[in-house]
């Protein structure tokens, strides 16, 4: 009675649940996202309506503030997804994992599924932080937080999806680069420096801007539909939300597949 | 009661680049007894066991459980319990959760982790993070993982390493009891003395190749080369033997003759008219035969 895929998912959930990392990262993420969203709501809300106010109309302000959940929060599910894989290599726990279930593809599928769900949980917590602080501050400044607007709820759904996909991309990265230190450096360097600079540089010419839409962060912004980056650069509309989602799916799937064919199938010794 | 199936190695070979770690290993491990898989460090024991368990891909050959490769087993943890040398734990996870992770993966009952902790005497420590475990406790936890599915076959890599004398006695009894129940028990070690009182059969490898296979007693070879002999006139005896071409050395209670057999030495003394007060073929100890088989590095 091999437990197969469902057993793999249950096992991977238990792995996530039984060490401290998940809640440590959730707490840091919530604080970070809340600070950014609250700060932005305070600054823009406070300035809004004034003669020297910024170009962002009141109606766009709430989603912009809420989108900090993904625009600054996304690094946490990527990191978590990557660590979920690299820690198996680091602590040599692939040995018992593959002893309990020698079908390595099933194990990796179970891990990716689990991390998608955990990524969605990160999304929910990040949105609670950004909306919780952002909406109350906006309301305090007399701006409608648009919480009854269906568009806001569609945005929330897309944000949760984006965070889930980021976590899956983390899994792909981890299995592609099993060295824990290397994976952490890549996540931080790429999300915090490399991609923002690339997107900025790419916005100067038309064709490069076209290509840059397919960078993961840009695709994520397209999926979510609002971000401080697109608001500030006044960049072109970019991809449709579903196209952005597909681009993220492709990143996750390709990285995971290549990682499976290389590190995941290697000798465990 | 789960019964064991034989473990069958057939032409098993593994090459890492230029290094030939295991070459052409062929033997069968039978159920109902404890089999020792011996060889000095670097002999290829861990690599062989990892190939058997589907963790390392053989360059050629096969290793199966009654004809079925590990990866093809229907319920691996309930067929084979394994624990490998390297500590494979997330240090931040408790022992009970560590076991629960794999029990769920294998679809074992919820009670399996506690039952396994109980069997290895870690019941009171299940909630502790494994990072704080001593080497001996880690060994026990590794064994608990192996026992999780109550398997008919046990494959343990250096299970005695790191155990205190109490623990060694305990594991010896446990393994013997499991074998007596009809299970297949294969344990590796780089020290014969460590498993001497536990195993029935031995498989000895050196530099990746099989050098000896048989009952433990078969190691106690009698084709040894030393004879201990004594006489009233010990000096004359030594001279006669030296003249006959033997290398001799003085012991407190006689003369030790290298590369000799007792019958020949007795005849030489008789012909020289020296009455002997003692004559015996020195039996080489198990350990010594083991070292002879595996070469110098076995002493490491
Ligand atoms: N992953 C590996 N890459 C290269 N060489 C290896 C690897 N694993 C083991 N070896 C080599 O294979 C030989 C056998 O090692 P091992 O199976 O660990 O021996 P033992 O368990 O008997 O001490 C050693 O020479 C070791 O250096
Ligand atoms: Mg070894």
Coordinates of C-alpha atoms and ligand atoms in Angstrom, one line a residue:
Chain A
X1 CA 0.0 0.0 0.0
X2 CA 2.3 2.6 -1.2
X3 CA 1.1 6.0 -0.1
X4 CA 2.3 7.6 -3.4
X5 CA 1.5 11.2 -4.2
X6 CA -0.9 12.0 -1.4
X7 CA 1.5 10.5 1.1
X8 CA 4.3 12.7 -0.4
X9 CA 2.2 15.8 0.1
X10 CA 1.3 14.9 3.7
X11 CA 4.9 14.2 4.4
X12 CA 6.1 17.4 2.9
X13 CA 3.5 19.4 4.9
X14 CA 4.8 17.8 8.0
X15 CA 8.3 18.8 7.0
X16 CA 7.3 22.4 6.7
X17 CA 5.2 22.4 9.9
X18 CA 7.8 20.8 12.1
X19 CA 10.6 23.3 11.9
X20 CA 10.6 26.9 12.9
X21 CA 11.5 28.5 9.6
X22 CA 8.0 28.9 8.3
X23 CA 6.7 31.1 11.1
X24 CA 10.0 33.0 11.5
X25 CA 9.8 34.0 7.8
X26 CA 6.0 34.7 8.1
X27 CA 6.6 37.1 11.0
X28 CA 9.4 38.9 9.3
X29 CA 7.4 39.2 6.1
X30 CA 4.3 40.5 7.8
X31 CA 6.3 43.1 9.6
X32 CA 8.2 44.2 6.5
X33 CA 5.1 44.3 4.3
X34 CA 3.0 46.0 6.9
X35 CA 5.7 48.7 7.4
X36 CA 6.0 49.4 3.7
X37 CA 2.2 49.4 3.1
X38 CA 1.5 51.5 6.2
X39 CA 4.3 53.9 5.4
X40 CA 3.2 54.4 1.8
X41 CA -0.5 54.8 2.9
X42 CA 0.7 57.4 5.4
X43 CA 2.8 59.3 2.9
X44 CA 0.5 59.2 -0.1
X45 CA -2.7 59.5 2.0
X46 CA -1.2 62.4 3.9
X47 CA -0.1 64.2 0.7
X48 CA -3.2 63.3 -1.3
X49 CA -5.7 66.1 -2.1
X50 CA -3.0 68.7 -1.4
X51 CA -2.0 71.0 -4.2
X52 CA 1.5 69.5 -4.5
X53 CA 0.1 65.9 -4.2
X54 CA 1.5 63.2 -6.4
X55 CA 0.0 62.1 -9.7
X56 CA -1.6 59.0 -8.2
X57 CA -5.4 59.5 -8.0
X58 CA -7.2 58.5 -4.8
X59 CA -9.0 55.6 -6.6
X60 CA -5.7 53.9 -7.5
X61 CA -4.1 54.4 -4.1
X62 CA -5.6 51.4 -2.2
X63 CA -4.5 48.7 -4.6
X64 CA -1.1 50.3 -4.9
X65 CA -0.7 50.2 -1.1
X66 CA -2.1 46.7 -0.8
X67 CA 0.2 45.5 -3.6
X68 CA 3.2 45.8 -1.2
X69 CA 2.1 42.3 -0.2
X70 CA 3.6 40.9 -3.4
X71 CA 5.9 43.7 -4.6
X72 CA 8.1 43.5 -1.5
X73 CA 6.7 40.3 0.0
X74 CA 7.4 37.9 -2.8
X75 CA 11.0 37.3 -1.8
X76 CA 9.8 35.4 1.3
X77 CA 7.9 32.5 -0.5
X78 CA 10.8 32.2 -3.0
X79 CA 13.2 31.9 -0.2
X80 CA 11.1 29.5 1.7
X81 CA 10.5 27.3 -1.4
X82 CA 14.2 27.3 -2.2
X83 CA 15.2 26.4 1.4
X84 CA 12.6 23.6 1.5
X85 CA 14.7 21.9 -1.2
X86 CA 18.2 22.9 -0.3
X87 CA 17.9 21.9 3.3
X88 CA 17.2 18.4 2.1
X89 CA 20.6 18.4 0.4
X90 CA 22.3 20.2 3.3
X91 CA 21.1 17.9 6.0
X92 CA 21.3 14.8 3.8
X93 CA 17.6 14.1 4.5
X94 CA 17.2 13.0 0.9
X95 CA 18.4 9.6 2.1
X96 CA 15.4 8.9 4.4
X97 CA 13.1 10.7 2.0
X98 CA 14.0 8.5 -0.9
X99 CA 14.0 5.4 1.3
X100 CA 10.4 6.1 2.3
X101 CA 9.4 6.8 -1.3
X102 CA 11.9 5.8 -4.0
X103 CA 9.8 7.4 -6.7
X104 CA 11.7 10.6 -6.8
X105 CA 9.5 12.4 -9.3
X106 CA 6.5 11.8 -7.1
X107 CA 8.4 13.2 -4.1
X108 CA 9.3 16.3 -6.0
X109 CA 5.7 16.7 -7.2
X110 CA 4.5 16.4 -3.6
X111 CA 7.0 19.0 -2.6
X112 CA 6.0 21.5 -5.3
X113 CA 2.3 21.0 -4.5
X114 CA 2.9 21.6 -0.8
X115 CA 5.0 24.7 -1.4
X116 CA 2.3 26.1 -3.8
X117 CA -0.2 25.8 -0.9
X118 CA 2.3 27.2 1.6
X119 CA 3.1 30.1 -0.8
X120 CA -0.6 30.9 -0.9
X121 CA -0.6 31.0 2.9
X122 CA 2.3 33.5 2.7
X123 CA 0.1 35.5 0.3
X124 CA -2.8 35.5 2.7
X125 CA -0.6 36.7 5.6
X126 CA 1.1 39.3 3.4
X127 CA -2.3 40.7 2.3
X128 CA -3.6 40.7 5.8
X129 CA -0.5 42.8 6.7
X130 CA -0.7 45.2 3.8
X131 CA -4.5 45.6 3.8
X132 CA -4.8 45.6 7.6
X133 CA -2.5 48.5 8.0
X134 CA -3.0 50.2 4.7
X135 CA -6.8 50.2 4.7
X136 CA -7.1 51.6 8.2
X137 CA -4.6 54.4 7.5
X138 CA -6.2 55.3 4.1
X139 CA -9.6 55.4 5.9
X140 CA -8.1 57.6 8.5
X141 CA -7.0 60.0 5.8
X142 CA -10.5 59.9 4.4
X143 CA -9.7 57.8 1.4
X144 CA -12.1 55.0 0.5
X145 CA -10.1 51.7 1.0
X146 CA -12.3 50.0 -1.6
X147 CA -12.7 46.9 0.5
X148 CA -16.2 46.3 -0.9
X149 CA -15.1 46.6 -4.5
X150 CA -15.1 43.3 -6.5
X151 CA -11.9 44.5 -8.3
X152 CA -10.1 44.6 -4.9
X153 CA -11.1 41.0 -4.2
X154 CA -10.0 39.9 -7.7
X155 CA -6.7 41.6 -7.0
X156 CA -6.5 39.7 -3.7
X157 CA -7.1 36.4 -5.4
X158 CA -4.4 37.2 -8.1
X159 CA -2.0 38.2 -5.4
X160 CA -2.4 35.0 -3.5
X161 CA -1.9 33.1 -6.8
X162 CA 1.3 35.1 -7.4
X163 CA 2.7 34.3 -4.0
X164 CA 1.9 30.6 -4.5
X165 CA 3.7 30.6 -7.8
X166 CA 6.7 32.4 -6.3
X167 CA 7.0 29.6 -3.8
X168 CA 7.0 27.1 -6.6
X169 CA 9.7 29.1 -8.4
X170 CA 11.7 28.8 -5.2
X171 CA 11.3 25.0 -5.3
X172 CA 12.6 25.1 -8.9
X173 CA 15.5 27.3 -8.0
X174 CA 16.4 25.1 -5.0
X175 CA 16.5 21.9 -7.1
X176 CA 18.4 23.7 -9.8
X177 CA 20.9 25.1 -7.3
X178 CA 21.1 22.7 -4.4
X179 CA 23.7 24.6 -2.5
X180 CA 21.9 26.4 0.2
X181 CA 24.2 29.4 0.4
X182 CA 24.2 29.8 -3.4
X183 CA 20.4 29.6 -3.6
X184 CA 20.0 32.3 -0.8
X185 CA 22.5 34.6 -2.5
X186 CA 20.8 34.2 -5.9
X187 CA 17.3 34.9 -4.4
X188 CA 18.5 38.0 -2.6
X189 CA 20.7 39.3 -5.3
X190 CA 18.2 38.7 -8.1
X191 CA 15.1 40.0 -6.4
X192 CA 16.7 43.0 -4.6
X193 CA 19.2 44.2 -7.2
X194 CA 19.5 42.4 -10.5
X195 CA 15.9 42.4 -11.6
X196 CA 15.0 45.9 -10.5
X197 CA 18.1 47.3 -12.3
X198 CA 17.3 45.2 -15.4
X199 CA 13.8 46.4 -15.5
X200 CA 14.9 50.0 -15.1
X201 CA 17.6 49.7 -17.8
X202 CA 15.2 47.9 -20.1
X203 CA 12.6 50.6 -19.9
X204 CA 14.8 53.0 -22.0
X205 CA 14.2 51.3 -25.3
X206 CA 11.1 49.8 -26.7
X207 CA 12.3 46.3 -27.6
X208 CA 14.1 45.8 -24.4
X209 CA 11.0 46.9 -22.5
X210 CA 9.1 44.2 -24.5
X211 CA 11.6 41.6 -23.4
X212 CA 11.6 42.8 -19.8
X213 CA 7.9 42.1 -19.5
X214 CA 8.9 38.5 -19.2
X215 CA 11.3 39.0 -16.3
X216 CA 9.7 37.1 -13.3
X217 CA 9.1 40.2 -11.2
X218 CA 7.5 42.1 -14.1
X219 CA 5.3 39.1 -14.9
X220 CA 4.3 39.0 -11.3
X221 CA 3.3 42.7 -11.4
X222 CA 1.3 42.0 -14.5
X223 CA -0.5 39.1 -12.8
X224 CA -1.2 41.2 -9.7
X225 CA -2.2 44.2 -11.7
X226 CA -0.7 46.9 -9.5
X227 CA 2.6 47.7 -8.1
X228 CA 4.6 50.6 -6.9
X229 CA 7.1 49.9 -9.7
X230 CA 4.6 50.2 -12.5
X231 CA 3.0 53.2 -10.9
X232 CA 6.3 55.1 -10.5
X233 CA 7.8 54.3 -13.9
X234 CA 4.5 54.8 -15.7
X235 CA 5.6 51.7 -17.7
X236 CA 3.4 50.3 -20.4
X237 CA 0.6 48.1 -19.4
X238 CA 2.8 45.0 -19.8
X239 CA 1.3 41.5 -20.1
X240 CA -2.3 40.6 -19.3
X241 CA -2.7 39.2 -15.8
X242 CA -3.2 35.7 -17.1
X243 CA -0.1 36.0 -19.3
X244 CA 1.9 37.1 -16.3
X245 CA 0.6 34.1 -14.4
X246 CA 1.6 31.7 -17.2
X247 CA 5.1 33.3 -17.4
X248 CA 5.5 32.5 -13.6
X249 CA 4.2 29.0 -14.1
X250 CA 6.7 28.5 -16.9
X251 CA 9.6 29.7 -14.8
X252 CA 8.6 27.3 -12.0
X253 CA 8.0 24.3 -14.3
X254 CA 11.2 24.7 -16.4
X255 CA 13.4 25.2 -13.3
X256 CA 11.8 22.2 -11.5
X257 CA 12.1 20.0 -14.6
X258 CA 15.8 20.8 -15.2
X259 CA 16.5 20.4 -11.5
X260 CA 14.7 17.1 -11.4
X261 CA 16.8 15.8 -14.4
X262 CA 20.0 17.0 -12.8
X263 CA 20.4 17.2 -9.0
X264 CA 17.3 15.4 -8.0
X265 CA 18.1 12.2 -9.8
X266 CA 21.8 12.2 -8.9
X267 CA 23.4 9.6 -6.6
X268 CA 22.6 10.3 -2.9
X269 CA 25.8 9.7 -1.1
Chain B
X1 CA 5.4 -11.5 11.6
X2 CA 7.2 -10.2 8.6
X3 CA 9.6 -12.7 7.3
X4 CA 12.8 -11.9 5.5
X5 CA 13.7 -12.3 1.9
X6 CA 17.2 -12.9 0.7
X7 CA 19.3 -10.0 -0.4
X8 CA 21.0 -10.8 -3.7
X9 CA 24.0 -9.0 -5.0
X10 CA 25.0 -9.8 -8.6
X11 CA 28.0 -8.4 -10.3
X12 CA 27.4 -5.1 -8.5
X13 CA 29.9 -2.5 -9.7
X14 CA 30.4 1.2 -9.1
X15 CA 33.0 3.5 -10.5
X16 CA 33.3 7.2 -9.5
X17 CA 35.3 8.7 -12.3
X18 CA 38.6 6.9 -12.1
X19 CA 37.9 5.4 -8.7
X20 CA 36.6 1.9 -8.7
X21 CA 34.6 1.9 -5.4
X22 CA 32.9 -1.5 -5.8
X23 CA 33.7 -4.2 -8.3
X24 CA 31.7 -7.2 -9.3
X25 CA 30.2 -8.0 -5.9
X26 CA 28.2 -11.2 -6.0
X27 CA 26.8 -12.9 -2.9
X28 CA 23.5 -13.7 -1.2
X29 CA 22.5 -12.7 2.3
X30 CA 20.1 -15.3 3.8
X31 CA 17.2 -14.7 6.2
X32 CA 17.2 -16.0 9.7
X33 CA 20.7 -14.9 10.6
X34 CA 22.8 -11.8 11.2
X35 CA 25.3 -11.3 8.4
X36 CA 28.3 -9.0 8.9
X37 CA 29.4 -6.9 5.9
X38 CA 33.0 -6.1 6.8
X39 CA 35.9 -4.2 5.3
X40 CA 38.2 -1.4 6.3
X41 CA 37.2 2.3 5.8
X42 CA 36.9 3.0 2.1
X43 CA 36.4 -0.6 1.2
X44 CA 33.1 0.2 -0.5
X45 CA 30.5 -0.9 2.1
X46 CA 28.5 2.2 2.2
X47 CA 28.5 2.5 -1.6
X48 CA 27.3 -1.1 -1.9
X49 CA 24.5 -0.6 0.6
X50 CA 23.4 2.7 -1.1
X51 CA 23.2 0.9 -4.4
X52 CA 21.2 -1.8 -2.8
X53 CA 18.8 0.8 -1.5
X54 CA 18.4 2.6 -4.8
X55 CA 20.2 5.7 -3.6
X56 CA 23.2 5.3 -5.9
X57 CA 23.0 4.0 -9.4
X58 CA 25.3 1.1 -10.1
X59 CA 27.7 1.3 -13.0
X60 CA 26.7 -2.3 -13.7
X61 CA 25.2 -5.3 -11.9
X62 CA 22.2 -5.5 -9.6
X63 CA 21.3 -5.8 -6.0
X64 CA 17.8 -6.9 -5.1
X65 CA 15.5 -8.1 -2.3
X66 CA 14.3 -11.5 -3.4
X67 CA 14.6 -10.4 -7.0
X68 CA 13.0 -7.0 -6.7
X69 CA 15.0 -3.8 -6.8
X70 CA 14.4 -1.4 -3.9
X71 CA 12.8 1.2 -6.1
X72 CA 10.4 -1.3 -7.4
X73 CA 9.2 -2.5 -4.0
X74 CA 5.5 -2.0 -3.4
X75 CA 5.9 -0.8 0.2
X76 CA 9.6 -0.3 0.8
X77 CA 9.6 0.7 4.4
X78 CA 7.5 -2.4 5.3
X79 CA 9.8 -4.6 3.4
X80 CA 13.2 -3.2 4.2
X81 CA 14.4 -1.1 7.1
X82 CA 17.6 0.7 6.5
X83 CA 19.8 3.1 8.4
X84 CA 22.9 4.6 6.8
X85 CA 26.0 5.9 8.3
X86 CA 25.6 9.6 7.6
X87 CA 23.3 11.5 10.1
X88 CA 20.4 12.4 7.9
X89 CA 18.3 14.5 10.2
X90 CA 17.1 18.1 10.1
X91 CA 18.6 19.2 13.5
X92 CA 15.6 21.5 14.2
X93 CA 13.0 18.7 14.0
X94 CA 12.0 16.5 17.0
X95 CA 12.6 12.8 16.8
X96 CA 8.9 12.0 16.7
X97 CA 8.3 14.5 13.9
X98 CA 11.3 13.2 12.0
X99 CA 9.8 9.7 12.1
X100 CA 6.3 11.0 11.4
X101 CA 7.5 12.7 8.2
X102 CA 8.6 9.4 6.7
X103 CA 5.8 7.3 8.2
X104 CA 3.3 9.6 6.3
X105 CA 5.3 9.4 3.2
X106 CA 5.2 5.6 3.3
X107 CA 1.5 5.5 4.4
X108 CA 2.3 3.8 7.7
X109 CA -0.1 4.0 10.7
X110 CA -0.1 7.1 12.9
X111 CA 1.2 4.9 15.8
X112 CA 4.4 3.8 13.9
X113 CA 6.7 6.7 15.1
X114 CA 5.9 6.1 18.8
X115 CA 6.2 2.4 18.4
X116 CA 9.6 2.7 16.8
X117 CA 10.8 5.2 19.5
X118 CA 9.7 2.7 22.1
X119 CA 11.6 -0.2 20.4
X120 CA 14.9 1.7 20.5
X121 CA 14.5 3.1 24.0
X122 CA 14.0 6.8 23.0
X123 CA 10.4 7.1 24.2
X124 CA 11.2 9.8 26.7
X125 CA 13.2 11.8 24.1
X126 CA 10.7 12.0 21.2
X127 CA 9.9 15.7 21.6
X128 CA 13.6 16.8 21.8
X129 CA 15.2 18.4 18.7
X130 CA 17.5 15.9 17.1
X131 CA 20.2 18.6 16.9
X132 CA 20.8 18.1 20.6
X133 CA 21.1 14.3 20.4
X134 CA 24.3 12.5 21.2
X135 CA 25.9 10.2 18.7
X136 CA 24.5 7.2 20.5
X137 CA 21.0 8.6 20.4
X138 CA 21.3 9.4 16.7
X139 CA 22.3 5.8 16.1
X140 CA 19.2 4.7 18.0
X141 CA 17.0 7.2 16.0
X142 CA 18.5 5.8 12.8
X143 CA 17.5 2.4 13.9
X144 CA 14.0 3.6 14.9
X145 CA 13.7 4.8 11.3
X146 CA 14.7 1.4 10.1
X147 CA 12.2 -0.3 12.3
X148 CA 9.3 2.1 11.4
X149 CA 7.6 -0.2 9.0
X150 CA 8.3 -3.4 11.0
X151 CA 10.2 -4.8 8.0
X152 CA 11.4 -8.3 7.3
X153 CA 14.8 -7.1 6.1
X154 CA 17.2 -4.9 8.0
X155 CA 20.1 -3.2 6.3
X156 CA 22.3 -1.2 8.8
X157 CA 25.5 0.7 7.9
X158 CA 27.9 0.8 10.9
X159 CA 25.0 0.6 13.5
X160 CA 27.4 0.0 16.4
X161 CA 29.6 3.0 15.8
X162 CA 29.1 5.5 18.6
X163 CA 27.2 3.2 20.9
X164 CA 28.3 2.8 24.5
X165 CA 28.9 -0.7 25.9
X166 CA 25.4 -0.8 27.2
X167 CA 24.1 0.2 23.8
X168 CA 26.3 -2.4 22.0
X169 CA 24.9 -5.2 24.2
X170 CA 21.4 -4.0 23.6
X171 CA 21.7 -3.8 19.8
X172 CA 23.3 -7.2 19.7
X173 CA 20.4 -8.8 21.5
X174 CA 17.9 -6.9 19.3
X175 CA 19.5 -7.9 16.1
X176 CA 19.9 -11.5 17.2
X177 CA 16.2 -11.6 18.2
X178 CA 15.1 -10.1 14.8
X179 CA 17.2 -12.7 13.0
X180 CA 15.7 -15.5 15.1
X181 CA 12.3 -14.3 14.0
X182 CA 13.3 -15.2 10.5
X183 CA 14.2 -11.7 9.3
X184 CA 17.2 -10.9 7.1
X185 CA 19.8 -8.8 9.0
X186 CA 22.8 -7.3 7.2
X187 CA 25.1 -5.0 9.2
X188 CA 28.3 -3.4 8.1
X189 CA 31.3 -2.6 10.2
X190 CA 35.0 -1.7 9.7
X191 CA 35.9 -3.5 12.9
X192 CA 35.5 -7.3 13.1
X193 CA 35.7 -7.1 16.9
X194 CA 32.7 -4.8 17.0
X195 CA 30.4 -7.4 15.4
X196 CA 32.1 -10.6 16.3
X197 CA 29.6 -11.5 18.9
X198 CA 26.6 -10.5 16.8
X199 CA 27.1 -12.1 13.4
X200 CA 26.7 -15.6 12.2
X201 CA 28.0 -15.1 8.7
X202 CA 30.6 -12.7 7.3
X203 CA 31.1 -11.1 4.0
X204 CA 34.5 -9.3 3.8
X205 CA 35.4 -6.8 1.1
X206 CA 38.6 -5.0 0.5
X207 CA 39.1 -2.3 -2.2
X208 CA 35.6 -3.0 -3.4
X209 CA 36.1 -6.7 -4.1
X210 CA 34.9 -9.7 -2.2
X211 CA 37.7 -11.4 -0.3
X212 CA 35.9 -13.8 2.0
X213 CA 32.5 -15.2 2.5
X214 CA 31.3 -17.7 5.0
X215 CA 30.5 -18.5 8.6
X216 CA 32.2 -16.5 11.2
X217 CA 34.1 -19.6 12.4
X218 CA 35.5 -20.1 8.9
X219 CA 37.6 -17.0 9.6
X220 CA 39.4 -18.8 12.4
X221 CA 41.7 -20.4 9.9
X222 CA 44.0 -23.2 11.0
X223 CA 46.4 -22.9 8.2
X224 CA 48.4 -20.6 10.4
X225 CA 52.0 -20.4 10.1
X226 CA 53.3 -20.2 13.7
X227 CA 54.4 -23.0 16.0
X228 CA 55.1 -22.6 19.7
X229 CA 57.6 -25.2 20.9
X230 CA 59.5 -25.8 24.1
X231 CA 62.2 -28.0 25.5
X232 CA 64.5 -28.3 28.5
X233 CA 67.4 -27.3 26.3
X234 CA 65.8 -24.4 24.6
X235 CA 69.1 -23.0 23.1
X236 CA 69.9 -26.2 21.3
X237 CA 66.3 -26.4 20.0
X238 CA 66.6 -22.9 18.6
X239 CA 69.9 -23.6 17.0
X240 CA 68.6 -26.8 15.3
X241 CA 65.5 -25.0 14.0
X242 CA 67.6 -22.1 12.7
X243 CA 70.0 -24.5 10.9
X244 CA 66.9 -26.1 9.4
X245 CA 66.1 -22.7 7.9
X246 CA 63.4 -21.5 10.3
X247 CA 63.1 -18.1 11.7
X248 CA 62.7 -18.3 15.5
X249 CA 62.2 -16.0 18.4
X250 CA 62.3 -16.5 22.1
X251 CA 59.1 -16.4 24.1
X252 CA 58.9 -16.6 27.9
X253 CA 57.6 -20.1 27.6
X254 CA 59.4 -21.4 24.6
X255 CA 60.4 -20.7 21.1
X256 CA 58.1 -19.3 18.4
X257 CA 58.7 -20.7 14.9
X258 CA 57.5 -18.8 11.9
X259 CA 56.1 -20.4 8.8
X260 CA 56.0 -23.9 10.3
X261 CA 53.6 -26.7 11.1
X262 CA 53.7 -28.6 14.3
X263 CA 54.3 -32.0 12.8
X264 CA 57.4 -31.0 11.0
X265 CA 58.9 -29.2 14.0
X266 CA 58.1 -32.3 16.1
X267 CA 60.0 -34.5 13.7
X268 CA 63.0 -32.2 13.5
X269 CA 63.3 -32.2 17.3
X270 CA 62.9 -36.0 17.4
X271 CA 65.6 -36.5 14.8
X272 CA 68.0 -34.1 16.7
X273 CA 67.2 -36.0 19.9
X274 CA 65.7 -33.1 21.8
X275 CA 62.9 -34.1 24.1
X276 CA 60.1 -31.6 23.8
X277 CA 58.1 -30.3 26.7
X278 CA 55.6 -28.5 24.6
X279 CA 54.5 -28.2 21.0
X280 CA 51.5 -26.3 19.6
X281 CA 50.3 -24.8 16.4
X282 CA 49.4 -21.2 17.2
X283 CA 45.8 -20.5 16.1
X284 CA 45.5 -17.0 14.6
X285 CA 42.7 -15.0 16.0
X286 CA 39.7 -13.9 14.0
X287 CA 41.0 -10.4 14.0
X288 CA 44.3 -11.4 12.6
X289 CA 42.8 -13.4 9.8
X290 CA 40.6 -10.4 9.1
X291 CA 43.6 -8.1 8.9
X292 CA 45.4 -10.6 6.7
X293 CA 42.4 -10.7 4.3
X294 CA 41.9 -6.9 4.1
X295 CA 45.5 -5.9 4.2
X296 CA 47.2 -3.2 6.2
X297 CA 44.5 -0.6 6.2
X298 CA 42.3 -2.9 8.2
X299 CA 44.2 -1.9 11.2
X300 CA 43.1 1.7 10.9
Ligands
LIG1 N1 30.4 10.2 -4.1 C1 31.6 9.7 -4.3 N2 32.4 10.3 -5.2 C2 33.7 9.8 -5.4 N3 34.2 8.8 -4.7 C3 33.4 8.2 -3.7 C4 32.1 8.6 -3.5 N4 31.5 7.9 -2.5 C5 32.5 7.0 -2.1 N5 33.6 7.2 -2.9 C6 34.9 6.4 -2.8 O1 34.5 5.0 -2.9 C7 35.3 4.2 -2.0 C8 34.4 3.5 -1.1 O2 33.8 4.3 -0.2 P1 32.7 3.8 0.9 O3 31.7 3.0 0.1 O4 32.2 5.0 1.6 O5 33.5 2.8 1.8 P2 33.2 2.3 3.3 O6 31.8 2.6 3.6 O7 33.5 0.9 3.2 O8 34.1 3.0 4.2 C9 36.2 5.2 -1.3 O9 37.4 5.2 -1.9 C10 35.5 6.5 -1.4 O10 36.5 7.6 -1.4
LIG2 MG1 31.0 3.6 5.2

